[in-house]
Coordinates of N, CA and C in Angstrom, one line a residue:
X17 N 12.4 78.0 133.2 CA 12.0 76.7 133.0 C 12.3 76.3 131.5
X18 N 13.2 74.8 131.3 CA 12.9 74.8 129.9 C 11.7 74.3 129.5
X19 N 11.8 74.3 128.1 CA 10.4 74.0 126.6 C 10.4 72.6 127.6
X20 N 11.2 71.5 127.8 CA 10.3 70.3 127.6 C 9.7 69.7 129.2
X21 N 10.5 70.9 130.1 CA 9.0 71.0 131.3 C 8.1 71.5 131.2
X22 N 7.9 72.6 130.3 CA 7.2 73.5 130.2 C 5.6 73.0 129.6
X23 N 6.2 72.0 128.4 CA 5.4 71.0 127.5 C 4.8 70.1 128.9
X24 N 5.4 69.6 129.4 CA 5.5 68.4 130.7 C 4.2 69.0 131.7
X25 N 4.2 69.8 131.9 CA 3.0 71.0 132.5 C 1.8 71.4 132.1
X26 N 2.1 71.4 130.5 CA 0.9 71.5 129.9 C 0.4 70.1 129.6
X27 N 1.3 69.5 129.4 CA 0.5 67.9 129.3 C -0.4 67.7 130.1
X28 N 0.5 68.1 131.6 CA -0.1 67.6 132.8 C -1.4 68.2 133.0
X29 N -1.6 69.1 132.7 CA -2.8 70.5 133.1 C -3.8 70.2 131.8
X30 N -3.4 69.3 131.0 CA -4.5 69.2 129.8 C -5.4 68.3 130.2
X31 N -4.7 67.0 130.7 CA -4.8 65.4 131.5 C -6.1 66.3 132.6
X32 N -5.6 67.0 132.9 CA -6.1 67.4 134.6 C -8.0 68.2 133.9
X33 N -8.0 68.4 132.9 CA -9.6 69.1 132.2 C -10.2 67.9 132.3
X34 N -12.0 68.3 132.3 CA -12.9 67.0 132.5 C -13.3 67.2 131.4
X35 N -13.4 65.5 131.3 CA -13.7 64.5 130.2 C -14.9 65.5 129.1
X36 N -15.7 66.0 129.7 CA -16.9 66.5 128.7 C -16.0 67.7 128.0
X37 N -15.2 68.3 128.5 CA -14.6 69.4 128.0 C -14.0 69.0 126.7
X38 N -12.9 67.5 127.3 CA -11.7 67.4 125.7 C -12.5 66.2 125.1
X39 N -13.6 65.7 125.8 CA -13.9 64.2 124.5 C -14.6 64.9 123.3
X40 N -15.2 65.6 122.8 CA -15.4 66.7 122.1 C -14.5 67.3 120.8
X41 N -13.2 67.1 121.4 CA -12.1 68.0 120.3 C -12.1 66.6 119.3
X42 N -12.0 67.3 118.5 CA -11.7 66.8 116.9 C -10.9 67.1 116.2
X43 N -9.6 66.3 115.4 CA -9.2 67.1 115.0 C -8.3 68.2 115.2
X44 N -7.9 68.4 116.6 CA -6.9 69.1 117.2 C -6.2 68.8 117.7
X45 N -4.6 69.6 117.5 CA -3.6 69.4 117.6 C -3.2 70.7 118.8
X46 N -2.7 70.0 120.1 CA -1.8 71.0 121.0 C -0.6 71.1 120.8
X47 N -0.1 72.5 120.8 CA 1.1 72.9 120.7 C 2.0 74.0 121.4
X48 N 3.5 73.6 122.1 CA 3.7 74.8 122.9 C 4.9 75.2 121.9
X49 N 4.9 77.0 122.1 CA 5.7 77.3 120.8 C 6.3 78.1 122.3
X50 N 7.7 79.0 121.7 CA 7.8 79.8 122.9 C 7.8 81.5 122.8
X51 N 7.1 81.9 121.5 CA 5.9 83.2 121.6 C 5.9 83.0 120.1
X52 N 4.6 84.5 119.9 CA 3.8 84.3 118.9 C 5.0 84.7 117.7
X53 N 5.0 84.3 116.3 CA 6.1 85.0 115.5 C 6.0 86.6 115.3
X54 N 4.5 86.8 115.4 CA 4.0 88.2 115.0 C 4.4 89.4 116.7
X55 N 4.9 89.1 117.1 CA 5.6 89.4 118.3 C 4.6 89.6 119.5
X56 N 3.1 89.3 119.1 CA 2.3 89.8 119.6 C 2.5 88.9 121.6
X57 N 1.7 89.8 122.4 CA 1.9 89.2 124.1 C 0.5 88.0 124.4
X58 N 0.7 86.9 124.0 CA -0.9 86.3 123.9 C 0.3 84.8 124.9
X59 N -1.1 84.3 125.8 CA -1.1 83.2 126.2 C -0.8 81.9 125.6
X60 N -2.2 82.0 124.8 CA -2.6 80.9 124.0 C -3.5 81.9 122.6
X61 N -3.4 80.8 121.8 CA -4.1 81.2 120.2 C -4.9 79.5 119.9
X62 N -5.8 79.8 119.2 CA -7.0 78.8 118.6 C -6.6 79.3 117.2
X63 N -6.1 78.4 116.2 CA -6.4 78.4 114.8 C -7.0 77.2 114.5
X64 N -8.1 77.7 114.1 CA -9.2 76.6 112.9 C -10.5 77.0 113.0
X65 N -11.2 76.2 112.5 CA -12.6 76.7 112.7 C -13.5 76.1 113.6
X66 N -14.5 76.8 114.2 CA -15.1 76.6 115.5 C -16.1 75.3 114.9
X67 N -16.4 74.9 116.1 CA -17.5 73.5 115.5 C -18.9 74.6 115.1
X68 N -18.8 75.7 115.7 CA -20.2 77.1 115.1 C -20.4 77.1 113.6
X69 N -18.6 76.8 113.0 CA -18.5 77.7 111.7 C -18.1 76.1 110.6
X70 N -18.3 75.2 111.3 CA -17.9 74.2 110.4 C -18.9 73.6 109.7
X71 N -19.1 73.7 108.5 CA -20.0 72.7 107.5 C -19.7 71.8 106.7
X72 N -19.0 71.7 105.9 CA -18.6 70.2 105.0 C -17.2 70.3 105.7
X73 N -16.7 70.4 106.9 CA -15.5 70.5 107.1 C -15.2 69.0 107.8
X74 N -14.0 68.1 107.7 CA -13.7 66.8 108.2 C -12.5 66.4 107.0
X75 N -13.1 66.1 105.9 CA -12.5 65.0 105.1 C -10.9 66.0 104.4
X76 N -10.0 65.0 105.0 CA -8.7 65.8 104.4 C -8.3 67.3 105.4
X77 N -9.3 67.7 106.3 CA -8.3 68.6 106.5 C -7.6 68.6 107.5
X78 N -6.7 70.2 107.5 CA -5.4 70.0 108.6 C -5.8 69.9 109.8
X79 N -5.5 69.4 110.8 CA -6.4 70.1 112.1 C -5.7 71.1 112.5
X80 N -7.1 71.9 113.4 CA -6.8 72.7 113.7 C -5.9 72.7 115.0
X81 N -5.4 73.9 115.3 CA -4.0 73.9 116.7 C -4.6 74.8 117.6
X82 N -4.3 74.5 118.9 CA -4.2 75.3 119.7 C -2.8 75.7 120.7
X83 N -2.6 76.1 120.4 CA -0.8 77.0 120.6 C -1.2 77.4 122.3
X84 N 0.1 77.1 122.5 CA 0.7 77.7 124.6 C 1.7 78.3 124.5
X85 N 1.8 79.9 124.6 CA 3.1 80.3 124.6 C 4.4 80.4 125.8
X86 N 5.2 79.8 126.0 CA 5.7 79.5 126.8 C 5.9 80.8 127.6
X87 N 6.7 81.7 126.7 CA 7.3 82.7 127.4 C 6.5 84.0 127.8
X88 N 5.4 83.9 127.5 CA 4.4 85.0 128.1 C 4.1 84.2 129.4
X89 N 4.0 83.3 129.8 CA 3.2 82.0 131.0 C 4.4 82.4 131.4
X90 N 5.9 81.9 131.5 CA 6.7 82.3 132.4 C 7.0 83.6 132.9
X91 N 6.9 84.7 131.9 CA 6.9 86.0 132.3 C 6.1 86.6 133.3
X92 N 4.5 86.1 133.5 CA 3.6 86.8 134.3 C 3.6 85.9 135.4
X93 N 4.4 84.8 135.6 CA 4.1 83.8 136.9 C 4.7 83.6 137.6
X94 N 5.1 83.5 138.7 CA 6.2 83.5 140.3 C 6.6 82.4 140.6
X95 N 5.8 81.7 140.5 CA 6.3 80.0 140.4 C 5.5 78.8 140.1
X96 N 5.5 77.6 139.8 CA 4.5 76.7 139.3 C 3.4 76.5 140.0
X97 N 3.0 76.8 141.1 CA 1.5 76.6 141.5 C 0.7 77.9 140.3
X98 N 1.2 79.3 140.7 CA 1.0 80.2 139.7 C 1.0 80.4 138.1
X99 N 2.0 79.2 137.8 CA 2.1 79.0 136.1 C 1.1 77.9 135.9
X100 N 0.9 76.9 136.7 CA -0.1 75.7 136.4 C -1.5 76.2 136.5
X101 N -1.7 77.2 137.2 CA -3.4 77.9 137.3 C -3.5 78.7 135.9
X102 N -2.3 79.5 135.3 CA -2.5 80.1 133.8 C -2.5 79.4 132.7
X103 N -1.9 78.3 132.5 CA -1.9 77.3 131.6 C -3.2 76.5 131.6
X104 N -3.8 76.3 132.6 CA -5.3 75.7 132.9 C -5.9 76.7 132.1
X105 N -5.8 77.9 132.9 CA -6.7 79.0 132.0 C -6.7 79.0 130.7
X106 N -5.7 79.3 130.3 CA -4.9 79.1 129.1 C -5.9 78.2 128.2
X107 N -5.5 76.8 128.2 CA -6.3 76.0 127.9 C -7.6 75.6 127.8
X108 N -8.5 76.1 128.7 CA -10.0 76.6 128.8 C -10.1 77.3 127.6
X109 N -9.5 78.7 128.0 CA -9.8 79.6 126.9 C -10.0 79.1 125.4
X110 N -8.8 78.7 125.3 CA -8.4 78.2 123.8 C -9.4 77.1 123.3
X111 N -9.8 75.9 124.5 CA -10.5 75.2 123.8 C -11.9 75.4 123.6
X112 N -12.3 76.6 124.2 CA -13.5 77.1 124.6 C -13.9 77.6 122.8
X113 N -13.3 77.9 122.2 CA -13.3 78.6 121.1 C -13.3 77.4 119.9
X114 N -12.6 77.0 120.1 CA -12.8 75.8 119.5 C -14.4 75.2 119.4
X115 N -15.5 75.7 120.8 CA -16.5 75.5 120.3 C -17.4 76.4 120.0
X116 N -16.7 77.5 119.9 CA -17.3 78.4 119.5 C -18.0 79.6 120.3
X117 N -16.9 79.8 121.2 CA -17.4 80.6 122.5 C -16.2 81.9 122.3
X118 N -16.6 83.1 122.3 CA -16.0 84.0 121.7 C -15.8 84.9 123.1
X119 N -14.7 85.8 122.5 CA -14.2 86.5 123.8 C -15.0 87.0 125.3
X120 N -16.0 87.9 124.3 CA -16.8 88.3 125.2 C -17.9 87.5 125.6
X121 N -18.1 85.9 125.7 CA -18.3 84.9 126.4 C -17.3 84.8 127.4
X122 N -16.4 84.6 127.4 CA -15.3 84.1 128.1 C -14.9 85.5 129.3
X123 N -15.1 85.9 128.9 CA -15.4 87.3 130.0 C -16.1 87.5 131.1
X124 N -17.6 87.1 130.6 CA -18.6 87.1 131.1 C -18.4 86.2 132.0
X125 N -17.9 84.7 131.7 CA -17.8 83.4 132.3 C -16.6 83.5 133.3
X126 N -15.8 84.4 133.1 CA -14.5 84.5 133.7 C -13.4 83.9 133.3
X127 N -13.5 83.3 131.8 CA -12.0 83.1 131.7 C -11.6 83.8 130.8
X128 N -11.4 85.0 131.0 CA -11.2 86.0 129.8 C -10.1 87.0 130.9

């Protein structure tokens, strides 16, 4: 699959989260890269700081990203019913952190 269905899928699967989940984000930016530079096997990555760890944080800064890596999602999935349920996940995950919900939350809850 190319990057700009790939993107087209996560759009669509982001659209597809309820309202209480994404009206909340601040300041964040999605992004699909097609793997991590550090060669590492990750889904998705959260850079920034959690709304847990934020205190004078707002004025001027970058927002923070939440990265989809393309080519680990295509590697483990058979076909798009299967890629569109990891990208969901995917996305959970990542935004989950964002509020400050740490792995071993997300475990417990199941989307770990």
């Amino acid at each position: 699959m190319d990057p700009d269905e790939f993107e087209r899928l996560v759009v669509d699967e982001l659209d597809r989260l309820p309202d209480e989940m994404v009206d909340g984000l601040e300041n964040v930016v999605f992004v699909v890269e097609d793997a991590p530079e550090n060669g590492e096997d990750l889904f998705g990555l959260y850079e920034g700081f959690a709304l847990t760890e934020r205190g004078q944080y707002g004025l001027g800064e970058l927002p923070d990203r939440i990265v989809v890596y393309r080519r680990a999602h295509l590697a483990a999935c058979r076909d798009e019913a299967e890629l569109r349920k990891e990208i969901h996940t995917t996305l959970v995950h990542e935004i989950a952190h964002f509020y400050g919900i740490d792995d071993e939350q997300l475990h417990d809850l199941g989307w770990a």
